[in-house]
mmCIF file of C-alpha atoms in Angstrom:
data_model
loop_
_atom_site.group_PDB
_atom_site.id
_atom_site.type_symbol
_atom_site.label_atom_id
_atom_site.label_comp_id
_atom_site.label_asym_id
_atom_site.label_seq_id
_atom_site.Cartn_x
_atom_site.Cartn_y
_atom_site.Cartn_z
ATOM 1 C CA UNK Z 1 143.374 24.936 -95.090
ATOM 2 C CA UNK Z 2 140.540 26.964 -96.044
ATOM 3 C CA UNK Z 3 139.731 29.402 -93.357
ATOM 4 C CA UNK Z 4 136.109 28.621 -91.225
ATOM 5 C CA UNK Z 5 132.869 30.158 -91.830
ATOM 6 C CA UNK Z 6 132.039 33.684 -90.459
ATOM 7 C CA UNK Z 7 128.716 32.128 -89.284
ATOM 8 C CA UNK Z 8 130.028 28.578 -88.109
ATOM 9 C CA UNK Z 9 132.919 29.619 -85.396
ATOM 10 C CA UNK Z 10 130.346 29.164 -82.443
ATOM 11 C CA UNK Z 11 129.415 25.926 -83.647
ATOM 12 C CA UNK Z 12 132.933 24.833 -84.114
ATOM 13 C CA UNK Z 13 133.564 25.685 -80.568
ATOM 14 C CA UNK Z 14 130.667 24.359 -78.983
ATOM 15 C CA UNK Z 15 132.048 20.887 -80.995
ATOM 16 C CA UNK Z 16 135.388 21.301 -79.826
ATOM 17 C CA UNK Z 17 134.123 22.154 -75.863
ATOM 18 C CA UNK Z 18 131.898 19.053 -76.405
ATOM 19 C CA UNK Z 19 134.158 16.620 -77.441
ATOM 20 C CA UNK Z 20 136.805 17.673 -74.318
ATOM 21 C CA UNK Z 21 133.838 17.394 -71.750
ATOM 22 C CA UNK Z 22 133.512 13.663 -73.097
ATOM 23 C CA UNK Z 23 137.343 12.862 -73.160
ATOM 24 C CA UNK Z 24 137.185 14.761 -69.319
ATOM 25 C CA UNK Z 25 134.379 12.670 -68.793
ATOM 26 C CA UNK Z 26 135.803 9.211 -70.038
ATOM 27 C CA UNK Z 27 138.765 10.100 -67.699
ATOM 28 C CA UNK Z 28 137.366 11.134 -65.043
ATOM 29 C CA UNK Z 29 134.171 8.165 -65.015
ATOM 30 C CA UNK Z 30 135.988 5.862 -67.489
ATOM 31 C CA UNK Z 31 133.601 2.829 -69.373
ATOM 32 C CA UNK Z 32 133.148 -0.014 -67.806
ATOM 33 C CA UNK Z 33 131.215 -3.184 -68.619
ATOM 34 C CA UNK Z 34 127.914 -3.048 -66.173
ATOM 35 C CA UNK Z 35 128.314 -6.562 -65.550
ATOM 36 C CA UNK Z 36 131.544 -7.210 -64.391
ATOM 37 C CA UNK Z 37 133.373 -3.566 -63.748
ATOM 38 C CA UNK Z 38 136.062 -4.361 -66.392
ATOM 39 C CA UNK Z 39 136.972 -1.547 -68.798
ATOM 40 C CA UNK Z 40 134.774 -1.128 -71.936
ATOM 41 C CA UNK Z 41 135.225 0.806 -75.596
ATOM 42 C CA UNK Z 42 132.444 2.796 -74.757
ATOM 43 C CA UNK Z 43 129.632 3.748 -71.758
ATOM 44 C CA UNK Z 44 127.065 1.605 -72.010
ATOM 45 C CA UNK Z 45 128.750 -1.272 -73.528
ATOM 46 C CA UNK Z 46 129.263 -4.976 -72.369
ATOM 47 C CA UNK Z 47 132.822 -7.319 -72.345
ATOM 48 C CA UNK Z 48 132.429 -10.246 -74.495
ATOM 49 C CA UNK Z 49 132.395 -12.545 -71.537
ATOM 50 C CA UNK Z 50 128.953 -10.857 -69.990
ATOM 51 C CA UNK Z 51 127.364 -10.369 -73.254
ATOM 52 C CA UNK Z 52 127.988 -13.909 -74.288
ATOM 53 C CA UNK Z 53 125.663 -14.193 -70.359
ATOM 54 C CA UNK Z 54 122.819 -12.096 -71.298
ATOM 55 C CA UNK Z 55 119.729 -14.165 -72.715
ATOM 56 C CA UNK Z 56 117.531 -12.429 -74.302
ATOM 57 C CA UNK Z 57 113.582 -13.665 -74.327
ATOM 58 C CA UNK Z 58 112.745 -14.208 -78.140
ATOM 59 C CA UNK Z 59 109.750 -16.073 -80.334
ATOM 60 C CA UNK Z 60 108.412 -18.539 -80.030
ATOM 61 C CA UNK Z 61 106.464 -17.639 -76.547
ATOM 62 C CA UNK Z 62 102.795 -16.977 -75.231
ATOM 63 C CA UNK Z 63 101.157 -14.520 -76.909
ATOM 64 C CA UNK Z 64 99.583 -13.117 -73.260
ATOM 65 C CA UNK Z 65 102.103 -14.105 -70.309
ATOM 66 C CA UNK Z 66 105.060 -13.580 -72.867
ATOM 67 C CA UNK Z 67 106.914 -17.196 -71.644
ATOM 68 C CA UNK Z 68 109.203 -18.548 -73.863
ATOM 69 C CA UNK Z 69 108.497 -21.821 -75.536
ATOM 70 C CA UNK Z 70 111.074 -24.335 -76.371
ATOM 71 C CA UNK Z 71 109.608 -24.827 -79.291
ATOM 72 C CA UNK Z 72 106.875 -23.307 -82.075
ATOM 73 C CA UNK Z 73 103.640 -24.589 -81.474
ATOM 74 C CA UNK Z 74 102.234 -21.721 -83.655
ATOM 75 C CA UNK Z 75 100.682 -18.452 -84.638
ATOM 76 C CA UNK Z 76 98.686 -17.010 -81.819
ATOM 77 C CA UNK Z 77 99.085 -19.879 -79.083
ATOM 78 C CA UNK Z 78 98.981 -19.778 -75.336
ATOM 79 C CA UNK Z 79 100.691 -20.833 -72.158
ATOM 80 C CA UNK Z 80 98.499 -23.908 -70.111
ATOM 81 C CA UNK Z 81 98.968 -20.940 -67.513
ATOM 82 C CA UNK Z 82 97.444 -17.411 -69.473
ATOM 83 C CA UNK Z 83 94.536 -20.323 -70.291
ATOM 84 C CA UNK Z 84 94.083 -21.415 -66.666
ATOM 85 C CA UNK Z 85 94.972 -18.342 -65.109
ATOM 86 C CA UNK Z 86 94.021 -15.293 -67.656
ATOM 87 C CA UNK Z 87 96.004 -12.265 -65.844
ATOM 88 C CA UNK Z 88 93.777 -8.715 -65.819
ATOM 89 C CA UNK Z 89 96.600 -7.121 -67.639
ATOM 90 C CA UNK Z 90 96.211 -7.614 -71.771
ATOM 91 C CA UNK Z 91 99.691 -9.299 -72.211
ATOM 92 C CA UNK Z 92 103.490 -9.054 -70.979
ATOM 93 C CA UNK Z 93 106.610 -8.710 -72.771
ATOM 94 C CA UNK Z 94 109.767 -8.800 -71.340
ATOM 95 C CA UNK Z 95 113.448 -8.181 -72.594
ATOM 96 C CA UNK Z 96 115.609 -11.008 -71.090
ATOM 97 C CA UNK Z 97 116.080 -13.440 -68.309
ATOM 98 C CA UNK Z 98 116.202 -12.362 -65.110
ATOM 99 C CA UNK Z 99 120.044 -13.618 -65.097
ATOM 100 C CA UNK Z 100 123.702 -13.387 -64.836
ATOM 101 C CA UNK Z 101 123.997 -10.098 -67.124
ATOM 102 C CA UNK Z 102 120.823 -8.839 -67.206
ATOM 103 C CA UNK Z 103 120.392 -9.217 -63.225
ATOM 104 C CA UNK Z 104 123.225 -7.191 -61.957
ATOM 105 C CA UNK Z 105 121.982 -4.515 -64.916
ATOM 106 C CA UNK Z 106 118.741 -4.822 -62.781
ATOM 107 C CA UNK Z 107 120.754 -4.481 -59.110
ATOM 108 C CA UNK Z 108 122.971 -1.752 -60.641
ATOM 109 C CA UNK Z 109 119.660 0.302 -61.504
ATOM 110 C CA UNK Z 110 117.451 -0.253 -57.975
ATOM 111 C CA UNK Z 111 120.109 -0.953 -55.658
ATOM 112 C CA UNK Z 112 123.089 1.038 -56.489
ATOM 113 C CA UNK Z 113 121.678 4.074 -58.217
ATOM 114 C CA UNK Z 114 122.952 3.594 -61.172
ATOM 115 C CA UNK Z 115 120.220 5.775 -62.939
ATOM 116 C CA UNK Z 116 123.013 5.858 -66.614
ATOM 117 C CA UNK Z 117 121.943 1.851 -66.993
ATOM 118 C CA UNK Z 118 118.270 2.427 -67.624
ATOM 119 C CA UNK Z 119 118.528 4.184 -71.006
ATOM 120 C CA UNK Z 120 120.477 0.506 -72.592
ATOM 121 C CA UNK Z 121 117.282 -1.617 -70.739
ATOM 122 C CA UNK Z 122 114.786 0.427 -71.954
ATOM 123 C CA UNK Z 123 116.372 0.410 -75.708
ATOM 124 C CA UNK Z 124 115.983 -3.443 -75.444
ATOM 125 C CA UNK Z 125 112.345 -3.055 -73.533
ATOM 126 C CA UNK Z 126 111.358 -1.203 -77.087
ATOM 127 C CA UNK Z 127 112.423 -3.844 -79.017
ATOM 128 C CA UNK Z 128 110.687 -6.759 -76.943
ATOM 129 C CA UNK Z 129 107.448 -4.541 -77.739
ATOM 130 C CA UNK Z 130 108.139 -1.996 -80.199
ATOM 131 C CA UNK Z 131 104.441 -2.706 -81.752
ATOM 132 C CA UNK Z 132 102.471 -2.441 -78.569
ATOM 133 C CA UNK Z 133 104.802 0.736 -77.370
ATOM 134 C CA UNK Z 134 104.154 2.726 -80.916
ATOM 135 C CA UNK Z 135 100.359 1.698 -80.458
ATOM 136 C CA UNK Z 136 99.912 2.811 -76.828
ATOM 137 C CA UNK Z 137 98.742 6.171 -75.729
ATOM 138 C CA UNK Z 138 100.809 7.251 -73.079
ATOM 139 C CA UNK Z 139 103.563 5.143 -71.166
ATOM 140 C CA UNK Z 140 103.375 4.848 -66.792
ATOM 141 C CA UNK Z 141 105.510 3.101 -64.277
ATOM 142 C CA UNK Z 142 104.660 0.864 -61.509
ATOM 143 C CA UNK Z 143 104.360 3.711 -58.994
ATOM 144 C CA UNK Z 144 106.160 3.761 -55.303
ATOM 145 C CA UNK Z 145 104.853 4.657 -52.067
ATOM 146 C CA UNK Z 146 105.893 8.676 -51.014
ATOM 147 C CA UNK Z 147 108.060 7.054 -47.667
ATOM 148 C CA UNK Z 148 109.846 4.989 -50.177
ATOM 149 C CA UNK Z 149 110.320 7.278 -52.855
ATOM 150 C CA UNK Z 150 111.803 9.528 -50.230
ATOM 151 C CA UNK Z 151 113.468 6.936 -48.884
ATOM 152 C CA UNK Z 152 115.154 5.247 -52.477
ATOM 153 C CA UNK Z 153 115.242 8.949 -53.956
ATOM 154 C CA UNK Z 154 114.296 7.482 -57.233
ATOM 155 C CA UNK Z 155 111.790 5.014 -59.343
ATOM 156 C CA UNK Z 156 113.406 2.405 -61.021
ATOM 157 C CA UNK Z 157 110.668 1.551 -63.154
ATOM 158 C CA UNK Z 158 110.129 5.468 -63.874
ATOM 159 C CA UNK Z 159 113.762 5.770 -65.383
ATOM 160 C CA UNK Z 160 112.786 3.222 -67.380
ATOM 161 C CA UNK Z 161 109.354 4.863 -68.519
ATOM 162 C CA UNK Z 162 110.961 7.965 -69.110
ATOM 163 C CA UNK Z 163 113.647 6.563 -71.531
ATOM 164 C CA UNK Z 164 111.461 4.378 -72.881
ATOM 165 C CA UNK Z 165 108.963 7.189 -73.797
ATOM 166 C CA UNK Z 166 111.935 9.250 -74.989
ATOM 167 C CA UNK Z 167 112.572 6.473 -77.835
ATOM 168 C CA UNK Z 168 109.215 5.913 -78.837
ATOM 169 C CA UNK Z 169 108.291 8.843 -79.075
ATOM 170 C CA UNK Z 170 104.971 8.023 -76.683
ATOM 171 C CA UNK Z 171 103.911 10.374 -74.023
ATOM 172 C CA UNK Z 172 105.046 9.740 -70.619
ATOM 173 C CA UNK Z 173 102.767 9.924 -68.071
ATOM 174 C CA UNK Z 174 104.127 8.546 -64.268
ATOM 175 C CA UNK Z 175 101.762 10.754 -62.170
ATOM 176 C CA UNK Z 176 98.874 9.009 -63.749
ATOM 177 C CA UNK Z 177 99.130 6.118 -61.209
ATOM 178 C CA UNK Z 178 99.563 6.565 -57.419
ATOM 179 C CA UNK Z 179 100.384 4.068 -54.326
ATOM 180 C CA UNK Z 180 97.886 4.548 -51.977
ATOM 181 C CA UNK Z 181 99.334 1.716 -49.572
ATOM 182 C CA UNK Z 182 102.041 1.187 -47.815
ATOM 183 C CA UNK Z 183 103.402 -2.091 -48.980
ATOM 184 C CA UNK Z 184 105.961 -4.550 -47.554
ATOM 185 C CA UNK Z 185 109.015 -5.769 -49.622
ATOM 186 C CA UNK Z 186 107.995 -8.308 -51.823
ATOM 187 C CA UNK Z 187 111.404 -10.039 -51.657
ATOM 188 C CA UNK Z 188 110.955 -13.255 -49.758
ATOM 189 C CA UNK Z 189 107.374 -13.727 -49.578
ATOM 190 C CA UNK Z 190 105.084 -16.485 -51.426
ATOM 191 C CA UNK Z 191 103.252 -15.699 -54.511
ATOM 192 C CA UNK Z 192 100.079 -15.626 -51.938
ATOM 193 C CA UNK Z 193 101.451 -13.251 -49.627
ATOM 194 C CA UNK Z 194 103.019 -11.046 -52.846
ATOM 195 C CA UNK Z 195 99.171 -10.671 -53.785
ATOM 196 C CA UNK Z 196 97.990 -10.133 -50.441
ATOM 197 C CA UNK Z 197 100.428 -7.738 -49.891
ATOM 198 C CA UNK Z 198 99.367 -5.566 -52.359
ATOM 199 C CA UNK Z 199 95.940 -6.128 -52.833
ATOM 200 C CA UNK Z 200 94.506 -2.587 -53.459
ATOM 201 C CA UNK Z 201 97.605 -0.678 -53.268
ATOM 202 C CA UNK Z 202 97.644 1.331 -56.396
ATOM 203 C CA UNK Z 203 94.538 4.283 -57.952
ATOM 204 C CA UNK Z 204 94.438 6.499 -60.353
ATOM 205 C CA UNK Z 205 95.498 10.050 -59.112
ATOM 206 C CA UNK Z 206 92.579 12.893 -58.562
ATOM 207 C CA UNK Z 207 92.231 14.072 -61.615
ATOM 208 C CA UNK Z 208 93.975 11.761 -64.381
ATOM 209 C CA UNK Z 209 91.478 9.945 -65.079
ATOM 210 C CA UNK Z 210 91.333 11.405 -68.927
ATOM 211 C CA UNK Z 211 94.884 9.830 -68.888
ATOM 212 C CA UNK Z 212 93.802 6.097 -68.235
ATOM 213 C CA UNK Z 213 90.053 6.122 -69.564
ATOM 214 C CA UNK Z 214 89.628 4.301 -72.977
ATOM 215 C CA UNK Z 215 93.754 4.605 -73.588
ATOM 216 C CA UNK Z 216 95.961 1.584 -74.752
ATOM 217 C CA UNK Z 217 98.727 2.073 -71.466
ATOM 218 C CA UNK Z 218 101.939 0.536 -71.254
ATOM 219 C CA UNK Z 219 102.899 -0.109 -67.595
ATOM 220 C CA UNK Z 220 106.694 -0.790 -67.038
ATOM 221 C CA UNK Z 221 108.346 -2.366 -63.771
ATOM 222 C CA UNK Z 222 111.986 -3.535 -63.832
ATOM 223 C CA UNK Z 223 111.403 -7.175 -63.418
ATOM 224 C CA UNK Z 224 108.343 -9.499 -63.464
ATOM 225 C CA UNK Z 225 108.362 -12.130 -60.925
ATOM 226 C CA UNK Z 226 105.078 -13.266 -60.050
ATOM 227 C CA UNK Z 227 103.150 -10.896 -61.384
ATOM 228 C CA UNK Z 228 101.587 -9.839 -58.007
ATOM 229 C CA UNK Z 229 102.645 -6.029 -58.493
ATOM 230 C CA UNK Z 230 101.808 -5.329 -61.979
ATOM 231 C CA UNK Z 231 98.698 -7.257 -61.600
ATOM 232 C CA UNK Z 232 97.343 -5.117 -58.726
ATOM 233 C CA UNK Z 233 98.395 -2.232 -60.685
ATOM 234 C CA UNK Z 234 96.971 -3.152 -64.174
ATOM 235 C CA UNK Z 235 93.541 -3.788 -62.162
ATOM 236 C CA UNK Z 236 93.419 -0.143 -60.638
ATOM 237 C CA UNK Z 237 94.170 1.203 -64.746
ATOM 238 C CA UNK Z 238 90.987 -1.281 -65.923
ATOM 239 C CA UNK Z 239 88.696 -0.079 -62.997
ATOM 240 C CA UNK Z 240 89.714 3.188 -64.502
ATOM 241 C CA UNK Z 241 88.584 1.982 -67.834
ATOM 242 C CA UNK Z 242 91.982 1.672 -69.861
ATOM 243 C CA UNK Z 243 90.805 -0.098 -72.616
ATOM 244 C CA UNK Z 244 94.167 -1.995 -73.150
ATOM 245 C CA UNK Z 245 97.214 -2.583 -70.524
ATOM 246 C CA UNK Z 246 100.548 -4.014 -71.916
ATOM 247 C CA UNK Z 247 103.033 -4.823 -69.110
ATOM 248 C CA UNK Z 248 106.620 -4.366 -70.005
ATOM 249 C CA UNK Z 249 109.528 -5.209 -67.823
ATOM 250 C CA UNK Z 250 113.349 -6.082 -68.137
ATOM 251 C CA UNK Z 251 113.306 -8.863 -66.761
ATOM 252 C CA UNK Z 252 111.578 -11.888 -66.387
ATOM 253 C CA UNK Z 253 112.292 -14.395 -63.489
ATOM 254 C CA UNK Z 254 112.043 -17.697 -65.069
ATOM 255 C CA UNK Z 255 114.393 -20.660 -65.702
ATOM 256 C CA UNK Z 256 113.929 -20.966 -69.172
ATOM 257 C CA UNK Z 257 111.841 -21.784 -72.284
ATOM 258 C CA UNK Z 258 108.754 -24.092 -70.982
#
């Protein structure tokens, strides 16, 4: 064998230290599937049975509300709700069904603090809306209130900004946006009290307004249910004068292709 390098022995090290701090790490934290706990190949990787679970939200769908279709009505064609409805926000995409899979990725992430998941979901968030995410100017989460921020002692919908940004290559900008009310949980109430609930709960941050004014904004959340949240919150960005908000979440809570 051909003796090393004078100049590459510190690199070969670091290598060497690296690759032991991952086998320490592997043993110590070993992979495991986030759906179902069972042992994995590799972090970050799914068993065939929860893969084979995970449904993600393809074309054909609405080219504004981002529902899937069951079938292809064509180029450029809308949901009977985006038409009856239009939302403030410019469109939504979303990466998958908010289901089997996909939701405990979801619970892992906001209720279990299981921050490592959010790099995966945002890789598949970029490819639900790699166009609009390459096109935006700067990437923002769905903001929380201080008392729960303190409380949760981290932003779901941040980690996935941040990750997201990190792959795109976009800035990231999460202290554009601020909660200026202190909302309720919007688990178990109606679509009506969602909205009321918060109804002029988000502004732009003293300040940032050069952030938000004329900019094409991406806005992520974790999961879109009614749209109550991310509405409220895309309206604060267009009083602002963003001249473009996509929504990206990922999740979407609905049954299936309409």
């Amino acid at each position: 064998m051909s003796p090393l390098p004078l100049e590459r022995p510190f690199r070969f090290i670091a290598s060497l230290a690296a690759g032991w701090a991952a086998g320490l790490s592997d043993f110590v934290y070993p992979p495991v599937c986030p759906g179902c706990g069972v042992r994995t190949g590799s972090h970050a990787g799914f068993c065939p049975s929860c893969w084979r679970k995970l449904r993600f939200i393809e074309r054909p769908y609405c080219e504004v509300l981002g529902l899937p279709f069951s079938y292809d009505p064509g180029p450029n064609i809308l949901s009977a709700q985006a038409i009856a409805d239009p939302p403030v926000f410019d469109r939504l995409r979303a990466a998958a069904y908010h289901e089997g899979a996909a939701r405990d990725l979801v619970h892992g992430l906001k209720y279990r603090d299981r921050t490592d998941l959010a790099a995966m979901m945002a890789g598949w968030m970029l490819r639900a809306a790699e166009q609009h995410v390459h096109e935006c100017h700067g990437i923002l989460p769905v903001p929380l209130h201080p008392s729960r921020f303190i409380w949760r002692k981290f932003n779901q919908a941040a980690e996935l900004g941040r990750h997201l940004a990190h792959l795109s290559d976009r800035p990231f900008i999460p202290s554009a946006l601020i909660r200026v009310k202190r909302t309720s949980r919007q688990v178990g109430l109606t679509a009506r009290g969602r909205q009321d609930n918060v109804r002029a709960a988000f502004a732009i941050a003293p300040g940032r307004e050069a952030d938000v004014f004329g900019k094409r904004l991406v806005l992520v959340d974790d999961v879109y249910t009614t749209g109550a949240t991310v509405s409220s919150a895309s309206r604060a960005l267009k009083k602002a004068g963003a001249a473009e908000v996509t929504v990206l979440t990922f999740a979407m809570a609905v049954s299936g292709p309409i």
